[in-house]
mmCIF file of C-alpha atoms in Angstrom:
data_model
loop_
_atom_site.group_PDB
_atom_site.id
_atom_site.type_symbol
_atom_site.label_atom_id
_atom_site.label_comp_id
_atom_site.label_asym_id
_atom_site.label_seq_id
_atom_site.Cartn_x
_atom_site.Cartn_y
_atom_site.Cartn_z
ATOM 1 C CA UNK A 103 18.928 8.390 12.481
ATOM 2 C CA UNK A 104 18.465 11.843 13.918
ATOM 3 C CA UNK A 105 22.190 11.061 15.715
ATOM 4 C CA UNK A 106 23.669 10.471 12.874
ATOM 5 C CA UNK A 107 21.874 13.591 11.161
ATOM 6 C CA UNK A 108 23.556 15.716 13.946
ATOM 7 C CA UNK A 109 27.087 14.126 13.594
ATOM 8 C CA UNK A 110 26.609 14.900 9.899
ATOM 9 C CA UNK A 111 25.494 18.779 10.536
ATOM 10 C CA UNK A 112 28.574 18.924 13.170
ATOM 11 C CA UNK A 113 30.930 17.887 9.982
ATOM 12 C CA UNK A 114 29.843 20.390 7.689
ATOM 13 C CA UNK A 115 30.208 22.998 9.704
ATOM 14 C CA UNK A 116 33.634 22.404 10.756
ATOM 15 C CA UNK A 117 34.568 21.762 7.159
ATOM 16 C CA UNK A 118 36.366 24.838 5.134
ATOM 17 C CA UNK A 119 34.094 27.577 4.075
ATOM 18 C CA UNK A 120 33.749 30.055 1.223
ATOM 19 C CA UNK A 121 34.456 33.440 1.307
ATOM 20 C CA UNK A 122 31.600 34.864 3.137
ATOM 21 C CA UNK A 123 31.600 38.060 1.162
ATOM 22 C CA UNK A 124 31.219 35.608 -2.249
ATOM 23 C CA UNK A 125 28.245 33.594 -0.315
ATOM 24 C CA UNK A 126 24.518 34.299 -1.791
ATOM 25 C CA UNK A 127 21.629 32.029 -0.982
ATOM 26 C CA UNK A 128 19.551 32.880 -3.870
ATOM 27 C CA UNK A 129 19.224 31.187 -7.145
ATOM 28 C CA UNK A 130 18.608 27.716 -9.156
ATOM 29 C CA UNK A 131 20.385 24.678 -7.835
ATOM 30 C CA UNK A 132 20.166 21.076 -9.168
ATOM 31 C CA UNK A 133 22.313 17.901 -7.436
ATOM 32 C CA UNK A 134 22.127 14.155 -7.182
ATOM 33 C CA UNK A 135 21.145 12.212 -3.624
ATOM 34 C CA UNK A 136 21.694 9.190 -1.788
ATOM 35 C CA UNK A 137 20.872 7.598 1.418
ATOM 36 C CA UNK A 138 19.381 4.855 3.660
ATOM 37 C CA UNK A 139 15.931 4.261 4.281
ATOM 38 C CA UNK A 140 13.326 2.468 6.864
ATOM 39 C CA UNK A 141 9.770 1.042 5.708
ATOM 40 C CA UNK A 142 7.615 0.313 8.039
ATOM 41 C CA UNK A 143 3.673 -0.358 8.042
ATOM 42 C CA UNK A 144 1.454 -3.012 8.147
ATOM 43 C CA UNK A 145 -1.718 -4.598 5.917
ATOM 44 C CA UNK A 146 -5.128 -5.324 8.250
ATOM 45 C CA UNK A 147 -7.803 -7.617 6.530
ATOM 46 C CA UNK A 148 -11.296 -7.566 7.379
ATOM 47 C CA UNK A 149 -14.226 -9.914 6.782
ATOM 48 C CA UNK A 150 -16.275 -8.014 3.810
ATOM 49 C CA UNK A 151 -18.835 -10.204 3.043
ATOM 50 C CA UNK A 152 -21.891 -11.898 4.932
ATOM 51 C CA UNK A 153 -20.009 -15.088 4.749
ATOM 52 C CA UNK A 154 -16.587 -13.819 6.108
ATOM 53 C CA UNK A 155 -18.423 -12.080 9.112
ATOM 54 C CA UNK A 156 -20.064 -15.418 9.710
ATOM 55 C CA UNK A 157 -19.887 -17.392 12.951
ATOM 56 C CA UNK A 158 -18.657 -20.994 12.579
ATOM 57 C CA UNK A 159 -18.592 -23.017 15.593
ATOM 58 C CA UNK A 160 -18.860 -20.009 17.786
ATOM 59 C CA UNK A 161 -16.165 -17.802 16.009
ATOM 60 C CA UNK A 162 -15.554 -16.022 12.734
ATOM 61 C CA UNK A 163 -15.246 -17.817 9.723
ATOM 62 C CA UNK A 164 -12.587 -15.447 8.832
ATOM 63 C CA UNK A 165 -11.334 -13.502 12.050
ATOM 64 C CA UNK A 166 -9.319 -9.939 11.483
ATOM 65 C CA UNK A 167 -5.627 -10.634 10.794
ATOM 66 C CA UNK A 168 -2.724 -8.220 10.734
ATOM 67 C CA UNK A 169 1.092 -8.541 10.010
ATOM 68 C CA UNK A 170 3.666 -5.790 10.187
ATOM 69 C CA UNK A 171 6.296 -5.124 7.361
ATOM 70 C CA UNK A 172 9.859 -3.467 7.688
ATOM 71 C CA UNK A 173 12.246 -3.002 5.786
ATOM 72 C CA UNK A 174 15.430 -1.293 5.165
ATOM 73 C CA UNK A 175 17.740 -0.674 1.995
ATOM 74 C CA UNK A 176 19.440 2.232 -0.128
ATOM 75 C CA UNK A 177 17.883 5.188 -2.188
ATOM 76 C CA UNK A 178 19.117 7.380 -4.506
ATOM 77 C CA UNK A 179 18.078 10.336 -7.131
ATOM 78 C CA UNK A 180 18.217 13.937 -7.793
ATOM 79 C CA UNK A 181 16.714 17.610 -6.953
ATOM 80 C CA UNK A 182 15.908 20.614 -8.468
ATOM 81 C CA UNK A 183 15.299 23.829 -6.265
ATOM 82 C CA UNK A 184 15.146 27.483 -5.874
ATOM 83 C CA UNK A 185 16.327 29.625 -2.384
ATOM 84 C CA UNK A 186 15.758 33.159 -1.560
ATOM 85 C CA UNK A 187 17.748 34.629 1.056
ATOM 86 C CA UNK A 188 16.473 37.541 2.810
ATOM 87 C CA UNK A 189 17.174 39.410 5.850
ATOM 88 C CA UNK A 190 20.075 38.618 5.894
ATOM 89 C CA UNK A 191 20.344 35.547 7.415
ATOM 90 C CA UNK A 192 17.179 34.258 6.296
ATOM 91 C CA UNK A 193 16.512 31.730 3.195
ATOM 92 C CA UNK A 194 13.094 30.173 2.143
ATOM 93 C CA UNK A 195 12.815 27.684 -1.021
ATOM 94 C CA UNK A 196 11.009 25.442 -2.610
ATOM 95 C CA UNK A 197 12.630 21.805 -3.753
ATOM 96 C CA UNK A 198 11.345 18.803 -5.575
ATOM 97 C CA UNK A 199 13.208 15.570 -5.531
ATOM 98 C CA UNK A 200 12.715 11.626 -6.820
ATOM 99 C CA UNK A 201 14.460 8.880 -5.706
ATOM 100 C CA UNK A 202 14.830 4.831 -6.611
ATOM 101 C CA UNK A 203 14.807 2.616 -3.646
ATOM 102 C CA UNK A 204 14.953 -0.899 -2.712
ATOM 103 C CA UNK A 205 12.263 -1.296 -0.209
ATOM 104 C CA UNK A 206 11.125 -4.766 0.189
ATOM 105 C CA UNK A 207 9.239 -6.809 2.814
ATOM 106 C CA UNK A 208 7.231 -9.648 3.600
ATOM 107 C CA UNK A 209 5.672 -10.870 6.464
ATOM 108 C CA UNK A 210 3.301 -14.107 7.955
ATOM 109 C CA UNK A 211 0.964 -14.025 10.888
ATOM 110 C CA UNK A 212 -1.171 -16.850 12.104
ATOM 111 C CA UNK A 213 -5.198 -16.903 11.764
ATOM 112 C CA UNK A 214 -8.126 -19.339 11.887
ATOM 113 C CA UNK A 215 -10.687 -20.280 9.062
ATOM 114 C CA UNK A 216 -14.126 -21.896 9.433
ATOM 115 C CA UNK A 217 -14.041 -21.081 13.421
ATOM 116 C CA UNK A 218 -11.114 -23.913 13.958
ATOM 117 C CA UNK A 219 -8.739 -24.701 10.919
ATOM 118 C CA UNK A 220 -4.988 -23.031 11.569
ATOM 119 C CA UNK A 221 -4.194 -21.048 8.636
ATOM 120 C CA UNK A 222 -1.448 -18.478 7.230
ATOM 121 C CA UNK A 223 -1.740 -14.886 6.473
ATOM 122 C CA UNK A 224 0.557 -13.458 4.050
ATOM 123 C CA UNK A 225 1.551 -9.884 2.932
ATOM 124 C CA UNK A 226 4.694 -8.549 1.011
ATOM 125 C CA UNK A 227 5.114 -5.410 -0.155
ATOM 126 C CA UNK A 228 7.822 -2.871 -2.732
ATOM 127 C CA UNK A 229 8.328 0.427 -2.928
ATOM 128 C CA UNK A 230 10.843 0.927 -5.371
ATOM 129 C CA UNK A 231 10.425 5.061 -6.000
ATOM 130 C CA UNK A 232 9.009 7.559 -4.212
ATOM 131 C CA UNK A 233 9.606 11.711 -4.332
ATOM 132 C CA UNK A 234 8.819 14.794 -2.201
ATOM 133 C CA UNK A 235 7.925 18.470 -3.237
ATOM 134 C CA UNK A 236 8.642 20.364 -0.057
ATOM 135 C CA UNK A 237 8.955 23.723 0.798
ATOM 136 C CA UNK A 238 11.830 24.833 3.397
ATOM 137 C CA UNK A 239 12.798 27.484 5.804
ATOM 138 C CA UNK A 240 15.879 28.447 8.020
ATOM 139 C CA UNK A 241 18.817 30.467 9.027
ATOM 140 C CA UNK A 242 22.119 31.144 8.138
ATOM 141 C CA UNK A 243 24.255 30.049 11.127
ATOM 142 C CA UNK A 244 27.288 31.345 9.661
ATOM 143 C CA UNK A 245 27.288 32.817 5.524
ATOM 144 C CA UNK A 246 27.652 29.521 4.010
ATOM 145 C CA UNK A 247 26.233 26.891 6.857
ATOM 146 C CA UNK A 248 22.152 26.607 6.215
ATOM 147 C CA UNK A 249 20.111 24.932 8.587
ATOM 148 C CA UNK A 250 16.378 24.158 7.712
ATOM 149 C CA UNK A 251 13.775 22.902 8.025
ATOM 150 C CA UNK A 252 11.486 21.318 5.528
ATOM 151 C CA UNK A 253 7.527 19.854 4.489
ATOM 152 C CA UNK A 254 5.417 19.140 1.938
ATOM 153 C CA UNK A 255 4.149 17.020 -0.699
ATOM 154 C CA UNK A 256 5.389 12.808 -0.540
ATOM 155 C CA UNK A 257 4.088 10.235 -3.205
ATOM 156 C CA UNK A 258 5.582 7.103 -4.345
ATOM 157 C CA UNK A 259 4.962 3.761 -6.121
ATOM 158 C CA UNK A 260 3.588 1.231 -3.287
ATOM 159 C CA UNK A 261 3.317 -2.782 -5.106
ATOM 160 C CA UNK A 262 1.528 -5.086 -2.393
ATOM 161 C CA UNK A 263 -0.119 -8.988 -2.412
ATOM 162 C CA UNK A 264 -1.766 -10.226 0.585
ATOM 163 C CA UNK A 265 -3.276 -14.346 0.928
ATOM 164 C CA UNK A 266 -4.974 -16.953 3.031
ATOM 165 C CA UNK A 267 -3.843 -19.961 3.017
ATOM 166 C CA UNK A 268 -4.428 -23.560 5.004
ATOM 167 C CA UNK A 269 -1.804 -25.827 5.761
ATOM 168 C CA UNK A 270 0.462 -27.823 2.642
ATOM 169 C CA UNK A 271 -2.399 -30.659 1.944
ATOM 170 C CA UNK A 272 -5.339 -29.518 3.724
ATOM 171 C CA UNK A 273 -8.682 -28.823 1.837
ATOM 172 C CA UNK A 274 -12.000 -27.191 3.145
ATOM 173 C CA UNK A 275 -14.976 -25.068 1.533
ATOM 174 C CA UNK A 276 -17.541 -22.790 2.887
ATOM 175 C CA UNK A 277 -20.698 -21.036 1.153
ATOM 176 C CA UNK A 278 -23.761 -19.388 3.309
ATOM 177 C CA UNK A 279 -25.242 -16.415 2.376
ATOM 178 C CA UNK A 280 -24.591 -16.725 -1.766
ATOM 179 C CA UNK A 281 -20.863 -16.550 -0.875
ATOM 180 C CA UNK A 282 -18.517 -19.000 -0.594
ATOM 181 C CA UNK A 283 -14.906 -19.653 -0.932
ATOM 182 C CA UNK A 284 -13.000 -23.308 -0.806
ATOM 183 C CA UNK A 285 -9.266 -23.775 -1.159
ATOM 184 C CA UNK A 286 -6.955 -26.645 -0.590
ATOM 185 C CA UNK A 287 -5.910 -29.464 -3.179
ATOM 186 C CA UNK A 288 -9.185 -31.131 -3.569
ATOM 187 C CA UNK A 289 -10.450 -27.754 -4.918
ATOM 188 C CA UNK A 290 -7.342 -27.077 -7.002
ATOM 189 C CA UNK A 291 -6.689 -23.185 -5.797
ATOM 190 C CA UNK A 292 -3.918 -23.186 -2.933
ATOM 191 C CA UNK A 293 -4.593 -19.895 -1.759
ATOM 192 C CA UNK A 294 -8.129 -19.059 0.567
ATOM 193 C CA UNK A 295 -7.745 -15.582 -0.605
ATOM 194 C CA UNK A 296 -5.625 -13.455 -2.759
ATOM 195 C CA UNK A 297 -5.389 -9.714 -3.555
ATOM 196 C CA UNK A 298 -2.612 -7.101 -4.929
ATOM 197 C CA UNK A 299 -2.239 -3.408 -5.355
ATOM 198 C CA UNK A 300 0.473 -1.314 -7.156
ATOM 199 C CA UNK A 301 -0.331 2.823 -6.738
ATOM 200 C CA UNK A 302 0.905 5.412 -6.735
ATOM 201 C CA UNK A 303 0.738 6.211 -2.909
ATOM 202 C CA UNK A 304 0.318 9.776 -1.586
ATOM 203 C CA UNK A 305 0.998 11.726 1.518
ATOM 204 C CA UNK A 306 3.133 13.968 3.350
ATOM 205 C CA UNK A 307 7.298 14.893 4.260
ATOM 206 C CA UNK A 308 8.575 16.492 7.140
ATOM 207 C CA UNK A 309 12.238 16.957 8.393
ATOM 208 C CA UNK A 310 15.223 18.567 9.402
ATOM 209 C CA UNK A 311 18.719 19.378 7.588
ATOM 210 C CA UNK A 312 21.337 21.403 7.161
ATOM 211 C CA UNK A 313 23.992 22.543 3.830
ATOM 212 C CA UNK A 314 27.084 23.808 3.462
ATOM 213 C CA UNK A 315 28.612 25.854 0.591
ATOM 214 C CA UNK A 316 32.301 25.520 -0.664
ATOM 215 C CA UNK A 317 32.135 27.609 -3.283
ATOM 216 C CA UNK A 318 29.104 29.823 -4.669
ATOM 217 C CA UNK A 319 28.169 27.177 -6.883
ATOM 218 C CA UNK A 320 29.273 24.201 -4.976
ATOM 219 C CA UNK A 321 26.823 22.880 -1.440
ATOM 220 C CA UNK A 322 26.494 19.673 0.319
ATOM 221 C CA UNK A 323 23.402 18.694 2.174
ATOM 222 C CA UNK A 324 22.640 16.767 4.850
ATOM 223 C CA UNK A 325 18.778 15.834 5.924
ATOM 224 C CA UNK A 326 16.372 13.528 7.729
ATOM 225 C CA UNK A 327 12.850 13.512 6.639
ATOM 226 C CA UNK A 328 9.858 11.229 7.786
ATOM 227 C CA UNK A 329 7.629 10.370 4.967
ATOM 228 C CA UNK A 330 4.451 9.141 5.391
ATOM 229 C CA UNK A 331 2.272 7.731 2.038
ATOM 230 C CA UNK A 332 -1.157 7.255 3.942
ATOM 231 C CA UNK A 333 -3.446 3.844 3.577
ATOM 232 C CA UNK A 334 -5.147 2.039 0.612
ATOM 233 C CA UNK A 335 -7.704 -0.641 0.638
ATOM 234 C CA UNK A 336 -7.669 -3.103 -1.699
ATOM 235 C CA UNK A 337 -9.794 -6.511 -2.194
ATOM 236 C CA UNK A 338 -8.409 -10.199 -1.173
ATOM 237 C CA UNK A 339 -10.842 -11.939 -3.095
ATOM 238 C CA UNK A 340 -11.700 -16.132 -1.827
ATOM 239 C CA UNK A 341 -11.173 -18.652 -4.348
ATOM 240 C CA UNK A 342 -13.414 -20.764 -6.048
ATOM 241 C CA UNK A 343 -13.907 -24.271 -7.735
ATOM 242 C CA UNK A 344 -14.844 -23.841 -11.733
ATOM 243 C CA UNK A 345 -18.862 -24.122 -11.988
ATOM 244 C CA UNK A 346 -19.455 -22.828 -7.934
ATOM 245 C CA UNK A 347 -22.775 -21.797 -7.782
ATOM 246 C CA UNK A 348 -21.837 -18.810 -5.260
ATOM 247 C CA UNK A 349 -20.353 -15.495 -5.765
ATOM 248 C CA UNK A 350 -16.439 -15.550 -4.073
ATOM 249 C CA UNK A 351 -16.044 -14.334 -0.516
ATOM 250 C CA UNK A 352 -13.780 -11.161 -0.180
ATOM 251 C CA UNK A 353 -11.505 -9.532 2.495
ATOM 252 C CA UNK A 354 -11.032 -5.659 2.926
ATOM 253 C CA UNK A 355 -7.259 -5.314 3.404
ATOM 254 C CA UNK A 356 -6.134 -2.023 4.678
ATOM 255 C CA UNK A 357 -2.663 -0.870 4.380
ATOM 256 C CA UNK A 358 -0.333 1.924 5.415
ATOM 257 C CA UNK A 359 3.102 2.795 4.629
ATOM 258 C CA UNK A 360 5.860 5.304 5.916
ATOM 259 C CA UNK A 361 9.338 5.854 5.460
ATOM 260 C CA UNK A 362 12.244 7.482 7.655
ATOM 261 C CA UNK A 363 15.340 8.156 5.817
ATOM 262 C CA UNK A 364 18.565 9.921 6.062
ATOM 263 C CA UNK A 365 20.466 11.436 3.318
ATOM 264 C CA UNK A 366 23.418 13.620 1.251
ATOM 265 C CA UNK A 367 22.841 15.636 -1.297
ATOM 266 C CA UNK A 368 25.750 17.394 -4.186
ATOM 267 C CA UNK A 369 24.049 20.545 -5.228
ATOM 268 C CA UNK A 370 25.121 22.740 -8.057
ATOM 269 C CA UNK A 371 23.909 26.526 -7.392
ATOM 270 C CA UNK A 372 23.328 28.765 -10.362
#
């Protein structure tokens, strides 16, 4: 990514410049974006109840499980900014951007129920927008070539579902300590354990970039930014036949979520 950033920068400055005496910095500029981004991440669950953190047989009835979810896809949107040059050479600004992406994932890993029964962990996850509002810095390598650097704000809309489930046709139950879960065909539910979230996840942005002007009003960017969107915990709640005298079992499932992207943005300066 950062290799093809540098290509990128190495294009725009060979490209044909504006008349440097015409070039200012400061001002309004608005523009549309587009790129190609990298989820990655991963959910944990946790036993959260005195049942879950139960021995059976010698080992947990529900043993901490993690899986790892990547994915990689196309994003696009628009900005709105402000520079000030000064010093010469100098420009600071402020810029907000919002883009649509299709970021989805899904992912199995292997766990154990009831201290010896094989079963399936499942997560899958979407992040289909997310937006910065970042601040920037940098210098003026030549009267219309900017290179900068840039941080701030990240959110973005995170959509997740996580589940335990035993093999196609197998059937067990568990209660102790007022809690129970049971799963399987004979009980009717098919999953162990099921949870979702959908937030609006929020973080931070860093990167690196660099923009050329053709004319005063005319620019082209280049960037790479990391963004990361922090963790969320969410419940994966145990199933249940109708009538159970027991309150459901629950898993803790912790998530976290970051993004690497690269990207060109058409700016209009006013």
């Amino acid at each position: 990514m950062k290799k093809a950033l540098a290509a990128a920068l190495l294009v725009l400055g060979g490209c044909v410049s504006a008349q440097a005496g015409d070039t200012n910095w400061t001002g309004f500029h608005v523009g549309l974006n587009g790129g190609y981004g990298w989820a990655r991440g991963g959910v944990t669950a946790l036993p959260g109840d005195p049942l879950t953190q139960s021995l059976s047989f010698g080992q947990p009835v529900v043993p901490p499980v993690s899986a790892s979810l990547n994915a990689d896809g196309g994003l696009g949107g628009g900005q709105i900014g402000y520079d000030w040059q000064f010093a010469g050479r100098g420009v600071v600004g402020v810029e907000a951007d919002i883009a649509a992406a299709s970021l989805k994932s899904s992912a199995s890993a292997p766990t154990m129920l009831f201290g010896m029964q094989p079963a399936t962990f499942d997560v899958s996850r979407n992040i289909d927008w997310f937006g910065t509002v970042r601040g920037r810095v940098g210098f003026l390598a030549t009267p219309d070539l900017l290179i900068f650097a840039t941080g701030g704000f990240a959110y973005g809309r995170v959509s997740e579902s996580a589940s335990v489930s035993l093999p196609p046709g197998v059937s067990n139950s568990i209660g102790n300590f007022g809690y129970a879960f049971a799963c399987g065909p004979f009980y009717g539910p098919s999953s162990c354990f099921a949870g979702s979230s959908s937030r609006i996840a929020t973080g931070w942005t860093a990167g690196i970039g660099g923009e050329k002007r053709f004319t005063q009003n005319l620019s082209l960017k280049v960037e790479y930014l990391h963004v990361d969107l922090g963790s969320s915990n969410y419940p994966v709640v145990g199933s249940l036949y109708a009538g159970a005298p027991f309150t459901p079992s629950f898993l803790n499932a912790r998530s976290t979520t970051t993004i690497d992207l690269v990207r060109a943005g058409l700016n209009y300066n006013f």
